[in-house]
Coordinates of N, CA and C in Angstrom, one line a residue:
Chain A
E25 N -140.3 -169.2 -55.5 CA -139.9 -168.6 -56.8 C -140.2 -169.6 -57.9
P26 N -140.9 -169.2 -59.0 CA -141.3 -170.1 -60.0 C -140.0 -170.7 -60.7
E27 N -140.2 -171.9 -61.2 CA -139.1 -172.6 -61.8 C -139.5 -173.5 -62.9
V28 N -138.6 -173.8 -63.8 CA -138.9 -174.8 -64.9 C -138.7 -176.2 -64.3
T29 N -139.6 -177.1 -64.6 CA -139.5 -178.4 -64.1 C -139.4 -179.4 -65.3
Q30 N -138.7 -180.5 -65.1 CA -138.6 -181.5 -66.2 C -138.8 -182.9 -65.6
T31 N -139.4 -183.7 -66.4 CA -139.5 -185.1 -66.1 C -139.3 -186.0 -67.3
P32 N -138.7 -187.2 -67.1 CA -138.1 -187.7 -65.9 C -136.7 -187.1 -65.7
S33 N -136.1 -187.3 -64.6 CA -134.8 -186.8 -64.3 C -133.8 -187.7 -65.1
H34 N -134.1 -189.0 -65.3 CA -133.2 -189.9 -66.0 C -134.1 -190.8 -66.8
Q35 N -133.8 -190.9 -68.1 CA -134.5 -191.8 -69.0 C -133.5 -192.7 -69.7
V36 N -133.7 -194.0 -69.6 CA -132.9 -195.0 -70.2 C -133.8 -195.7 -71.3
T37 N -133.2 -195.8 -72.5 CA -134.0 -196.4 -73.6 C -133.1 -197.2 -74.5
Q38 N -133.7 -198.0 -75.3 CA -132.9 -198.8 -76.3 C -132.8 -198.0 -77.6
M39 N -131.8 -198.2 -78.3 CA -131.6 -197.5 -79.6 C -132.8 -197.9 -80.5
G40 N -133.2 -196.9 -81.2 CA -134.4 -197.1 -82.1 C -135.7 -196.8 -81.5
Q41 N -135.8 -196.7 -80.2 CA -137.0 -196.4 -79.5 C -137.3 -194.9 -79.5
E42 N -138.6 -194.6 -79.4 CA -139.0 -193.2 -79.2 C -139.0 -192.8 -77.8
V43 N -138.6 -191.6 -77.5 CA -138.7 -191.0 -76.2 C -139.4 -189.7 -76.2
I44 N -140.0 -189.4 -75.2 CA -140.6 -188.0 -75.0 C -140.1 -187.4 -73.7
L45 N -139.5 -186.3 -73.8 CA -139.0 -185.6 -72.6 C -140.0 -184.5 -72.3
R46 N -140.3 -184.3 -71.0 CA -141.4 -183.4 -70.7 C -140.9 -182.2 -69.8
C47 N -141.5 -181.1 -70.0 CA -141.1 -179.9 -69.3 C -142.4 -179.1 -69.0
V48 N -142.3 -178.4 -67.8 CA -143.3 -177.4 -67.5 C -142.6 -176.1 -67.4
P49 N -142.7 -175.2 -68.3 CA -142.1 -173.9 -68.3 C -142.7 -173.0 -67.2
I50 N -142.1 -171.9 -66.9 CA -142.6 -171.0 -66.0 C -143.9 -170.4 -66.6
S51 N -144.9 -170.2 -65.8 CA -146.3 -170.1 -66.3 C -146.5 -168.8 -67.2
N52 N -145.9 -167.7 -66.9 CA -146.2 -166.5 -67.7 C -145.1 -166.3 -68.8
H53 N -144.3 -167.3 -69.0 CA -143.3 -167.1 -70.1 C -143.9 -167.4 -71.4
L54 N -143.3 -166.8 -72.5 CA -143.8 -166.9 -73.8 C -142.9 -167.8 -74.7
Y55 N -141.7 -167.8 -74.4 CA -140.7 -168.5 -75.3 C -140.2 -169.8 -74.6
F56 N -140.1 -170.8 -75.4 CA -139.7 -172.1 -74.8 C -138.5 -172.7 -75.6
Y57 N -137.6 -173.4 -75.0 CA -136.4 -173.8 -75.6 C -136.0 -175.3 -75.2
W58 N -135.3 -175.9 -76.0 CA -134.6 -177.1 -75.7 C -133.2 -177.0 -76.0
Y59 N -132.3 -177.4 -75.1 CA -130.9 -177.5 -75.3 C -130.4 -178.9 -74.9
R60 N -129.2 -179.2 -75.4 CA -128.7 -180.5 -74.9 C -127.2 -180.3 -74.6
Q61 N -126.7 -181.2 -73.7 CA -125.3 -181.1 -73.3 C -124.8 -182.6 -73.3
I62 N -124.0 -182.9 -74.3 CA -123.4 -184.2 -74.4 C -122.3 -184.1 -73.3
L63 N -122.0 -185.3 -72.6 CA -121.1 -185.3 -71.5 C -119.7 -184.7 -71.9
G64 N -119.3 -183.7 -71.2 CA -118.0 -183.1 -71.4 C -117.9 -182.1 -72.5
Q65 N -119.1 -181.8 -73.1 CA -119.1 -180.9 -74.3 C -120.0 -179.7 -73.9
K66 N -120.0 -178.8 -74.9 CA -120.8 -177.5 -74.7 C -122.3 -177.8 -74.6
V67 N -122.9 -176.9 -74.0 CA -124.4 -176.8 -74.0 C -124.8 -176.3 -75.4
E68 N -125.7 -177.0 -76.1 CA -126.0 -176.6 -77.5 C -127.5 -176.3 -77.6
F69 N -127.8 -175.3 -78.3 CA -129.2 -174.9 -78.6 C -129.8 -175.9 -79.6
L70 N -131.0 -176.4 -79.3 CA -131.7 -177.2 -80.3 C -132.8 -176.5 -81.0
V71 N -133.7 -175.9 -80.2 CA -134.9 -175.3 -80.8 C -135.6 -174.3 -79.9
S72 N -136.2 -173.3 -80.5 CA -137.0 -172.4 -79.8 C -138.4 -172.4 -80.3
F73 N -139.4 -172.1 -79.4 CA -140.8 -172.3 -79.7 C -141.6 -171.1 -79.2
Y74 N -142.3 -170.5 -80.0 CA -143.1 -169.3 -79.7 C -144.4 -169.2 -80.4
N75 N -145.5 -168.9 -79.7 CA -146.8 -168.7 -80.4 C -147.2 -170.0 -81.1
N76 N -146.9 -171.1 -80.4 CA -147.3 -172.5 -80.9 C -146.6 -172.9 -82.2
E77 N -145.4 -172.4 -82.4 CA -144.7 -172.9 -83.6 C -143.2 -172.7 -83.3
I78 N -142.4 -173.5 -84.0 CA -140.9 -173.4 -83.9 C -140.5 -172.0 -84.5
S79 N -139.7 -171.3 -83.8 CA -139.3 -170.0 -84.3 C -137.8 -170.1 -84.8
E80 N -137.1 -171.0 -84.2 CA -135.7 -171.2 -84.7 C -135.2 -172.6 -84.3
K81 N -134.4 -173.2 -85.1 CA -133.8 -174.5 -84.8 C -132.4 -174.6 -85.3
S82 N -131.7 -175.5 -84.7 CA -130.3 -175.6 -85.0 C -130.2 -176.8 -86.0
E83 N -129.0 -177.0 -86.5 CA -128.7 -178.1 -87.4 C -128.9 -179.5 -86.7
I84 N -128.7 -179.5 -85.4 CA -128.9 -180.7 -84.7 C -130.4 -181.2 -84.7
F85 N -131.3 -180.2 -84.7 CA -132.7 -180.5 -84.7 C -133.2 -181.0 -86.0
D86 N -133.0 -182.3 -86.3 CA -133.4 -182.8 -87.6 C -134.8 -183.4 -87.5
D87 N -135.1 -184.2 -88.6 CA -136.5 -184.8 -88.6 C -136.8 -185.8 -87.5
Q88 N -135.7 -186.2 -86.8 CA -136.0 -187.2 -85.7 C -136.5 -186.5 -84.5
F89 N -136.4 -185.2 -84.5 CA -136.8 -184.4 -83.3 C -138.1 -183.7 -83.6
S90 N -139.0 -183.5 -82.6 CA -140.1 -182.7 -82.7 C -140.5 -182.1 -81.3
V91 N -141.2 -181.0 -81.4 CA -141.6 -180.4 -80.1 C -143.1 -180.1 -80.2
E92 N -143.7 -180.0 -79.0 CA -145.1 -179.8 -78.9 C -145.5 -179.1 -77.6
R93 N -146.5 -178.3 -77.7 CA -147.1 -177.8 -76.5 C -148.5 -178.2 -76.4
P94 N -148.7 -179.4 -75.9 CA -150.0 -180.1 -76.0 C -151.1 -179.4 -75.3
D95 N -150.8 -178.6 -74.2 CA -151.8 -177.9 -73.4 C -151.2 -176.6 -73.0
G96 N -151.8 -176.0 -72.0 CA -151.3 -174.7 -71.6 C -150.1 -174.7 -70.7
S97 N -149.6 -175.9 -70.3 CA -148.5 -175.9 -69.4 C -147.3 -176.7 -69.8
N98 N -147.6 -177.8 -70.5 CA -146.5 -178.7 -70.9 C -145.8 -178.3 -72.2
F99 N -144.5 -178.7 -72.3 CA -143.7 -178.5 -73.5 C -142.9 -179.8 -73.6
T100 N -143.0 -180.5 -74.7 CA -142.3 -181.7 -74.9 C -141.4 -181.8 -76.0
L101 N -140.3 -182.6 -75.9 CA -139.4 -182.9 -76.9 C -139.5 -184.4 -77.2
K102 N -139.7 -184.7 -78.5 CA -139.8 -186.1 -78.9 C -138.7 -186.5 -79.8
I103 N -138.0 -187.6 -79.5 CA -137.0 -188.1 -80.4 C -137.6 -189.4 -81.0
R104 N -137.8 -189.5 -82.3 CA -138.6 -190.6 -82.8 C -137.9 -191.9 -82.8
S105 N -136.6 -192.0 -83.1 CA -135.9 -193.2 -83.2 C -134.5 -192.9 -82.6
T106 N -134.3 -193.2 -81.4 CA -133.1 -192.7 -80.7 C -131.8 -193.4 -81.2
K107 N -130.7 -192.7 -81.2 CA -129.4 -193.2 -81.6 C -128.5 -193.1 -80.4
L108 N -127.4 -193.8 -80.4 CA -126.5 -193.8 -79.3 C -126.0 -192.4 -79.1
E109 N -125.8 -191.6 -80.1 CA -125.3 -190.3 -80.0 C -126.3 -189.3 -79.5
D110 N -127.5 -189.7 -79.2 CA -128.5 -188.8 -78.6 C -128.4 -188.8 -77.1
S111 N -127.5 -189.7 -76.6 CA -127.3 -189.7 -75.1 C -126.7 -188.4 -74.7
A112 N -127.4 -187.7 -73.8 CA -127.0 -186.4 -73.4 C -127.9 -185.9 -72.2
M113 N -127.6 -184.8 -71.7 CA -128.5 -184.1 -70.8 C -129.3 -183.1 -71.6
Y114 N -130.6 -183.2 -71.5 CA -131.5 -182.3 -72.2 C -132.1 -181.3 -71.3
F115 N -131.9 -180.0 -71.6 CA -132.4 -179.0 -70.7 C -133.6 -178.2 -71.5
C116 N -134.6 -178.1 -70.7 CA -135.7 -177.2 -71.2 C -135.5 -175.8 -70.6
A117 N -135.9 -174.8 -71.3 CA -135.8 -173.4 -70.7 C -137.0 -172.6 -71.2
S118 N -137.2 -171.5 -70.5 CA -138.3 -170.6 -70.9 C -137.9 -169.2 -70.6
S119 N -138.5 -168.3 -71.3 CA -138.2 -166.9 -71.1 C -139.4 -166.0 -71.3
P120 N -139.5 -164.9 -70.6 CA -140.7 -164.0 -70.8 C -140.6 -163.2 -72.1
G121 N -139.4 -163.1 -72.6 CA -139.3 -162.4 -73.9 C -138.0 -161.6 -74.0
T122 N -137.5 -161.2 -72.8 CA -136.3 -160.4 -72.8 C -135.4 -161.0 -71.7
G123 N -134.1 -160.9 -71.8 CA -133.3 -161.4 -70.8 C -133.0 -162.9 -71.0
G124 N -132.1 -163.5 -70.3 CA -131.7 -164.8 -70.5 C -132.8 -165.8 -70.1
P125 N -132.9 -167.0 -70.8 CA -133.8 -168.0 -70.4 C -133.5 -168.6 -69.0
F126 N -134.6 -169.1 -68.4 CA -134.4 -169.9 -67.2 C -134.5 -171.4 -67.5
F127 N -133.5 -172.1 -67.0 CA -133.3 -173.5 -67.3 C -133.9 -174.4 -66.3
G128 N -134.4 -175.5 -66.7 CA -134.8 -176.6 -65.8 C -133.6 -177.4 -65.4
P129 N -133.8 -178.4 -64.5 CA -132.7 -179.2 -64.0 C -132.2 -180.2 -65.0
G130 N -132.9 -180.5 -66.1 CA -132.4 -181.4 -67.1 C -132.9 -182.8 -66.9
T131 N -133.0 -183.5 -68.1 CA -133.2 -184.9 -68.1 C -132.0 -185.6 -68.7
R132 N -131.5 -186.6 -68.0 CA -130.4 -187.3 -68.6 C -130.9 -188.4 -69.4
L133 N -130.6 -188.4 -70.7 CA -131.1 -189.5 -71.6 C -129.9 -190.4 -71.9
T134 N -130.1 -191.7 -71.6 CA -129.1 -192.7 -71.9 C -129.7 -193.7 -72.9
V135 N -129.0 -193.8 -74.1 CA -129.5 -194.7 -75.1 C -128.5 -195.8 -75.2
L136 N -129.1 -197.0 -75.0 CA -128.2 -198.2 -75.0 C -128.3 -199.0 -76.3
Chain B
G11 N -119.0 -167.2 -87.9 CA -120.2 -167.2 -87.0 C -119.9 -166.8 -85.6
N12 N -121.0 -166.7 -84.8 CA -120.8 -166.3 -83.4 C -120.2 -167.4 -82.6
S13 N -119.4 -167.0 -81.7 CA -118.8 -168.0 -80.8 C -118.4 -167.4 -79.5
V14 N -118.1 -168.3 -78.5 CA -117.7 -167.8 -77.2 C -116.5 -168.7 -76.8
T15 N -115.5 -168.0 -76.3 CA -114.3 -168.8 -75.8 C -114.0 -168.5 -74.3
Q16 N -113.9 -169.5 -73.6 CA -113.7 -169.3 -72.1 C -112.3 -169.9 -71.8
M17 N -111.7 -169.4 -70.7 CA -110.5 -170.0 -70.3 C -110.7 -171.4 -69.9
E18 N -109.7 -172.2 -70.1 CA -109.7 -173.6 -69.8 C -109.7 -173.8 -68.3
G19 N -110.4 -174.8 -67.8 CA -110.3 -175.1 -66.4 C -109.6 -176.4 -66.2
P20 N -109.6 -177.0 -65.0 CA -110.3 -176.4 -63.8 C -109.5 -175.4 -63.2
V21 N -110.2 -174.5 -62.5 CA -109.6 -173.5 -61.7 C -109.7 -173.9 -60.2
T22 N -108.6 -173.9 -59.5 CA -108.7 -174.3 -58.1 C -108.2 -173.1 -57.3
L23 N -109.0 -172.6 -56.3 CA -108.6 -171.5 -55.5 C -108.9 -171.8 -54.0
S24 N -108.2 -171.1 -53.2 CA -108.5 -171.1 -51.8 C -109.6 -170.2 -51.4
E25 N -110.3 -170.5 -50.4 CA -111.4 -169.6 -49.9 C -110.9 -168.2 -49.7
E26 N -111.7 -167.2 -50.1 CA -111.4 -165.8 -50.0 C -110.4 -165.3 -51.1
A27 N -110.0 -166.1 -52.0 CA -109.2 -165.7 -53.1 C -110.0 -164.9 -54.1
F28 N -109.3 -164.1 -54.9 CA -109.9 -163.4 -56.0 C -110.1 -164.3 -57.2
L29 N -111.2 -164.2 -57.8 CA -111.6 -165.0 -59.0 C -111.7 -164.2 -60.3
T30 N -111.0 -164.7 -61.3 CA -111.3 -164.1 -62.7 C -111.5 -165.3 -63.6
I31 N -112.6 -165.4 -64.3 CA -112.7 -166.3 -65.4 C -112.9 -165.5 -66.7
N32 N -112.0 -165.7 -67.6 CA -112.0 -165.0 -68.8 C -113.0 -165.5 -69.8
C33 N -113.6 -164.6 -70.5 CA -114.6 -164.9 -71.6 C -114.4 -163.9 -72.7
T34 N -114.2 -164.4 -73.9 CA -114.2 -163.5 -75.1 C -115.2 -164.0 -76.1
Y35 N -115.7 -163.2 -76.9 CA -116.7 -163.6 -77.9 C -116.4 -163.0 -79.3
T36 N -117.0 -163.7 -80.2 CA -117.1 -163.2 -81.6 C -118.5 -163.2 -82.0
A37 N -118.9 -162.0 -82.5 CA -120.3 -161.9 -82.8 C -120.5 -160.7 -83.8
T38 N -121.5 -160.8 -84.6 CA -121.9 -159.7 -85.4 C -123.0 -158.9 -84.7
G39 N -123.0 -157.6 -84.9 CA -124.0 -156.8 -84.2 C -123.7 -156.6 -82.7
Y40 N -124.8 -156.6 -81.9 CA -124.6 -156.3 -80.5 C -125.4 -157.3 -79.7
P41 N -124.7 -158.4 -79.4 CA -125.3 -159.5 -78.7 C -125.5 -159.1 -77.2
S42 N -126.3 -159.8 -76.5 CA -126.4 -159.8 -75.1 C -125.5 -160.9 -74.5
L43 N -124.9 -160.6 -73.4 CA -123.9 -161.5 -72.8 C -124.4 -162.0 -71.4
F44 N -124.1 -163.3 -71.1 CA -124.6 -163.9 -69.9 C -123.5 -164.8 -69.3
W45 N -123.6 -164.9 -67.9 CA -122.9 -165.9 -67.2 C -124.0 -166.8 -66.6
Y46 N -123.8 -168.1 -66.8 CA -124.6 -169.1 -66.1 C -123.7 -170.0 -65.2
V47 N -124.3 -170.5 -64.1 CA -123.6 -171.3 -63.2 C -124.3 -172.7 -63.1
Q48 N -123.6 -173.7 -63.0 CA -124.1 -175.1 -62.9 C -123.5 -175.7 -61.7
Y49 N -124.3 -175.8 -60.6 CA -123.8 -176.5 -59.4 C -123.9 -178.0 -59.6
P50 N -123.1 -178.8 -58.9 CA -123.1 -180.2 -59.1 C -124.5 -180.8 -59.0
G51 N -124.8 -181.6 -60.0 CA -126.1 -182.3 -60.1 C -127.3 -181.4 -60.4
E52 N -127.1 -180.2 -60.7 CA -128.2 -179.3 -61.0 C -128.2 -178.7 -62.4
G53 N -129.2 -178.0 -62.7 CA -129.3 -177.3 -64.1 C -128.5 -176.0 -64.1
L54 N -128.7 -175.3 -65.2 CA -128.0 -174.0 -65.4 C -128.9 -172.9 -64.7
Q55 N -128.2 -172.1 -64.0 CA -128.8 -170.9 -63.3 C -128.2 -169.7 -63.9
L56 N -129.1 -168.7 -64.3 CA -128.6 -167.4 -64.7 C -127.9 -166.7 -63.6
L57 N -126.7 -166.3 -63.8 CA -125.9 -165.6 -62.7 C -126.0 -164.1 -62.9
L58 N -125.7 -163.7 -64.1 CA -125.8 -162.3 -64.4 C -125.8 -162.1 -65.9
K59 N -126.1 -160.8 -66.3 CA -126.2 -160.6 -67.8 C -125.9 -159.1 -68.0
A60 N -125.6 -158.8 -69.3 CA -125.4 -157.4 -69.7 C -125.9 -157.3 -71.2
T61 N -126.6 -156.3 -71.5 CA -127.2 -156.2 -72.8 C -126.6 -155.2 -73.7
K62 N -125.7 -154.4 -73.2 CA -125.0 -153.4 -74.1 C -123.7 -153.0 -73.6
A63 N -122.9 -152.5 -74.5 CA -121.5 -152.1 -74.2 C -121.4 -151.3 -72.9
D64 N -120.4 -151.6 -72.0 CA -120.1 -150.9 -70.8 C -121.1 -151.3 -69.7
D65 N -122.1 -152.0 -70.0 CA -123.0 -152.5 -68.9 C -122.2 -153.4 -68.0
K66 N -122.5 -153.3 -66.7 CA -122.0 -154.3 -65.7 C -123.1 -155.1 -65.1
G67 N -123.0 -156.4 -65.3 CA -123.9 -157.3 -64.6 C -123.3 -157.7 -63.3
S68 N -124.2 -157.9 -62.3 CA -123.7 -158.3 -61.0 C -124.8 -159.1 -60.2
N69 N -124.3 -160.0 -59.4 CA -125.2 -160.9 -58.6 C -124.3 -161.7 -57.7
K70 N -124.7 -161.8 -56.4 CA -124.1 -162.7 -55.4 C -122.6 -162.4 -55.3
G71 N -122.2 -161.2 -55.5 CA -120.8 -160.8 -55.4 C -120.0 -161.0 -56.7
F72 N -120.6 -161.6 -57.7 CA -120.0 -161.8 -59.0 C -120.3 -160.5 -59.8
E73 N -119.4 -160.2 -60.7 CA -119.7 -159.1 -61.6 C -118.9 -159.4 -62.9
A74 N -119.4 -158.8 -64.0 CA -118.8 -158.8 -65.3 C -119.2 -157.6 -66.1
T75 N -118.3 -157.1 -66.8 CA -118.5 -155.9 -67.6 C -118.4 -156.2 -69.1
Y76 N -119.4 -155.7 -69.9 CA -119.5 -155.9 -71.3 C -118.5 -154.9 -72.0
R77 N -117.4 -155.5 -72.5 CA -116.3 -154.7 -73.1 C -116.4 -154.9 -74.6
K78 N -116.9 -154.0 -75.3 CA -117.0 -154.2 -76.8 C -115.7 -154.0 -77.4
E79 N -114.8 -153.1 -76.9 CA -113.5 -152.9 -77.5 C -112.6 -154.1 -77.5
T80 N -112.8 -154.9 -76.4 CA -112.0 -156.1 -76.3 C -112.8 -157.4 -76.5
T81 N -114.0 -157.2 -76.9 CA -115.0 -158.3 -77.0 C -114.9 -159.3 -75.9
S82 N -115.0 -158.8 -74.7 CA -114.8 -159.6 -73.5 C -115.9 -159.4 -72.5
F83 N -116.1 -160.4 -71.6 CA -117.1 -160.4 -70.6 C -116.6 -161.2 -69.4
H84 N -115.5 -160.8 -68.8 CA -114.8 -161.6 -67.8 C -115.6 -161.6 -66.5
L85 N -115.6 -162.8 -65.9 CA -116.4 -162.9 -64.6 C -115.4 -162.7 -63.5
E86 N -115.8 -161.9 -62.5 CA -114.9 -161.7 -61.3 C -115.7 -161.8 -60.0
K87 N -114.9 -162.2 -59.0 CA -115.5 -162.1 -57.6 C -114.3 -161.9 -56.7
G88 N -114.5 -160.9 -55.8 CA -113.4 -160.5 -54.9 C -113.0 -161.5 -53.9
S89 N -113.9 -162.4 -53.4 CA -113.6 -163.3 -52.3 C -114.5 -164.5 -52.5
V90 N -113.9 -165.6 -53.0 CA -114.8 -166.8 -53.3 C -115.0 -167.6 -52.0
Q91 N -116.1 -168.4 -52.1 CA -116.4 -169.3 -51.0 C -116.5 -170.7 -51.5
V92 N -116.4 -171.6 -50.6 CA -116.5 -173.1 -51.0 C -117.7 -173.3 -51.8
S93 N -118.8 -172.6 -51.4 CA -120.1 -172.8 -52.0 C -120.1 -172.3 -53.4
D94 N -119.1 -171.6 -53.9 CA -119.1 -171.1 -55.3 C -118.5 -172.2 -56.2
S95 N -118.1 -173.3 -55.7 CA -117.6 -174.4 -56.5 C -118.7 -174.9 -57.4
A96 N -118.4 -174.8 -58.7 CA -119.4 -175.1 -59.8 C -118.7 -174.9 -61.1
V97 N -119.5 -175.2 -62.2 CA -119.1 -174.9 -63.5 C -119.7 -173.6 -64.0
Y98 N -118.9 -172.7 -64.5 CA -119.4 -171.4 -65.0 C -119.4 -171.3 -66.5
F99 N -120.5 -170.9 -67.1 CA -120.6 -170.8 -68.5 C -120.9 -169.4 -69.0
C100 N -120.1 -169.0 -69.9 CA -120.3 -167.7 -70.6 C -121.1 -168.0 -71.8
A101 N -122.0 -167.0 -72.1 CA -122.9 -167.3 -73.3 C -123.3 -165.9 -73.9
L102 N -123.6 -166.0 -75.2 CA -124.1 -164.8 -75.9 C -125.4 -165.2 -76.6
S103 N -126.2 -164.1 -76.8 CA -127.4 -164.3 -77.6 C -127.4 -163.4 -78.8
H104 N -128.1 -163.8 -79.8 CA -128.2 -162.9 -81.0 C -128.9 -161.6 -80.6
Q105 N -128.6 -160.6 -81.4 CA -129.3 -159.3 -81.2 C -130.7 -159.5 -81.5
G106 N -131.6 -158.9 -80.6 CA -133.0 -158.9 -80.9 C -133.6 -160.3 -80.5
G107 N -134.8 -160.5 -80.9 CA -135.5 -161.7 -80.7 C -135.7 -161.9 -79.2
S108 N -135.9 -163.2 -78.8 CA -136.2 -163.5 -77.4 C -135.0 -163.6 -76.6
Q109 N -133.8 -163.6 -77.2 CA -132.5 -163.7 -76.5 C -132.4 -165.1 -75.9
G110 N -133.1 -166.1 -76.4 CA -133.1 -167.4 -75.8 C -132.2 -168.4 -76.6
N111 N -131.9 -168.0 -77.8 CA -131.0 -168.8 -78.6 C -129.5 -168.5 -78.2
L112 N -129.0 -169.2 -77.2 CA -127.7 -168.9 -76.7 C -126.6 -169.7 -77.3
I113 N -125.5 -169.1 -77.4 CA -124.3 -169.8 -77.8 C -123.4 -169.8 -76.5
F114 N -123.0 -171.0 -76.1 CA -122.3 -171.2 -74.8 C -120.8 -171.4 -75.1
G115 N -120.0 -171.0 -74.1 CA -118.6 -171.5 -74.1 C -118.6 -172.9 -73.5
K116 N -117.4 -173.4 -73.4 CA -117.2 -174.8 -72.9 C -117.4 -175.0 -71.5
G117 N -117.4 -173.9 -70.7 CA -117.6 -174.0 -69.3 C -116.2 -174.0 -68.6
T118 N -116.2 -173.4 -67.4 CA -114.9 -173.5 -66.6 C -115.3 -174.0 -65.2
K119 N -114.7 -175.1 -64.8 CA -115.0 -175.6 -63.5 C -114.1 -174.9 -62.5
L120 N -114.8 -174.5 -61.4 CA -114.2 -173.8 -60.3 C -114.3 -174.7 -59.1
S121 N -113.1 -174.9 -58.4 CA -113.1 -175.6 -57.2 C -112.5 -174.7 -56.1
V122 N -113.2 -174.5 -55.0 CA -112.7 -173.6 -54.0 C -112.5 -174.5 -52.8
K123 N -111.3 -174.4 -52.3 CA -110.8 -175.2 -51.1 C -110.9 -174.4 -49.8
P124 N -111.3 -175.0 -48.7 CA -111.4 -174.3 -47.5 C -110.0 -174.0 -47.0

């Protein structure tokens, strides 16, 4: 069964450093998403991406964040200058266009 | 704005007990409703969904009915197993679009004891 994959599973970084989280969505899906879950809190929508551009983003997704689909398979989330409060589990998800998105296993980001 | 409210956990049940996890929502229009499950150490898995009023989603013995009159989407299972121990999230999506911009509830942790 096809699935969304994410790498790395755990990323540790120093405050102020740039990080790139990587995802490979399900191959025939058209919509791609990033969510995050701060420990003990709700899962929060960050951004959706369709047809090579951002289709929707939340207030959380400020200028420090960017997304890219550099080739036909990868989908990345970049945080330019990490802050302590960026520590969270980041989930990538993809969808064929209807129905709920399929989530990856997540990348735990720890900012020290 | 749109929101989802779930019953507070944790919920602890004995094997073969009946499960209900309450979920109510606030939304404009006609959102789609979802239940996701997160097993320990894993990501979110879509458990079931319903896209319009009176629809019943079902999967793996779980079911939930979209009740527009009570703005609810309660999750039920007639006989839980130890393997059902997980965190369950209720979610809604905006009407139309890709349905991928989800608003989640806080999650309800279920522990099933043998």
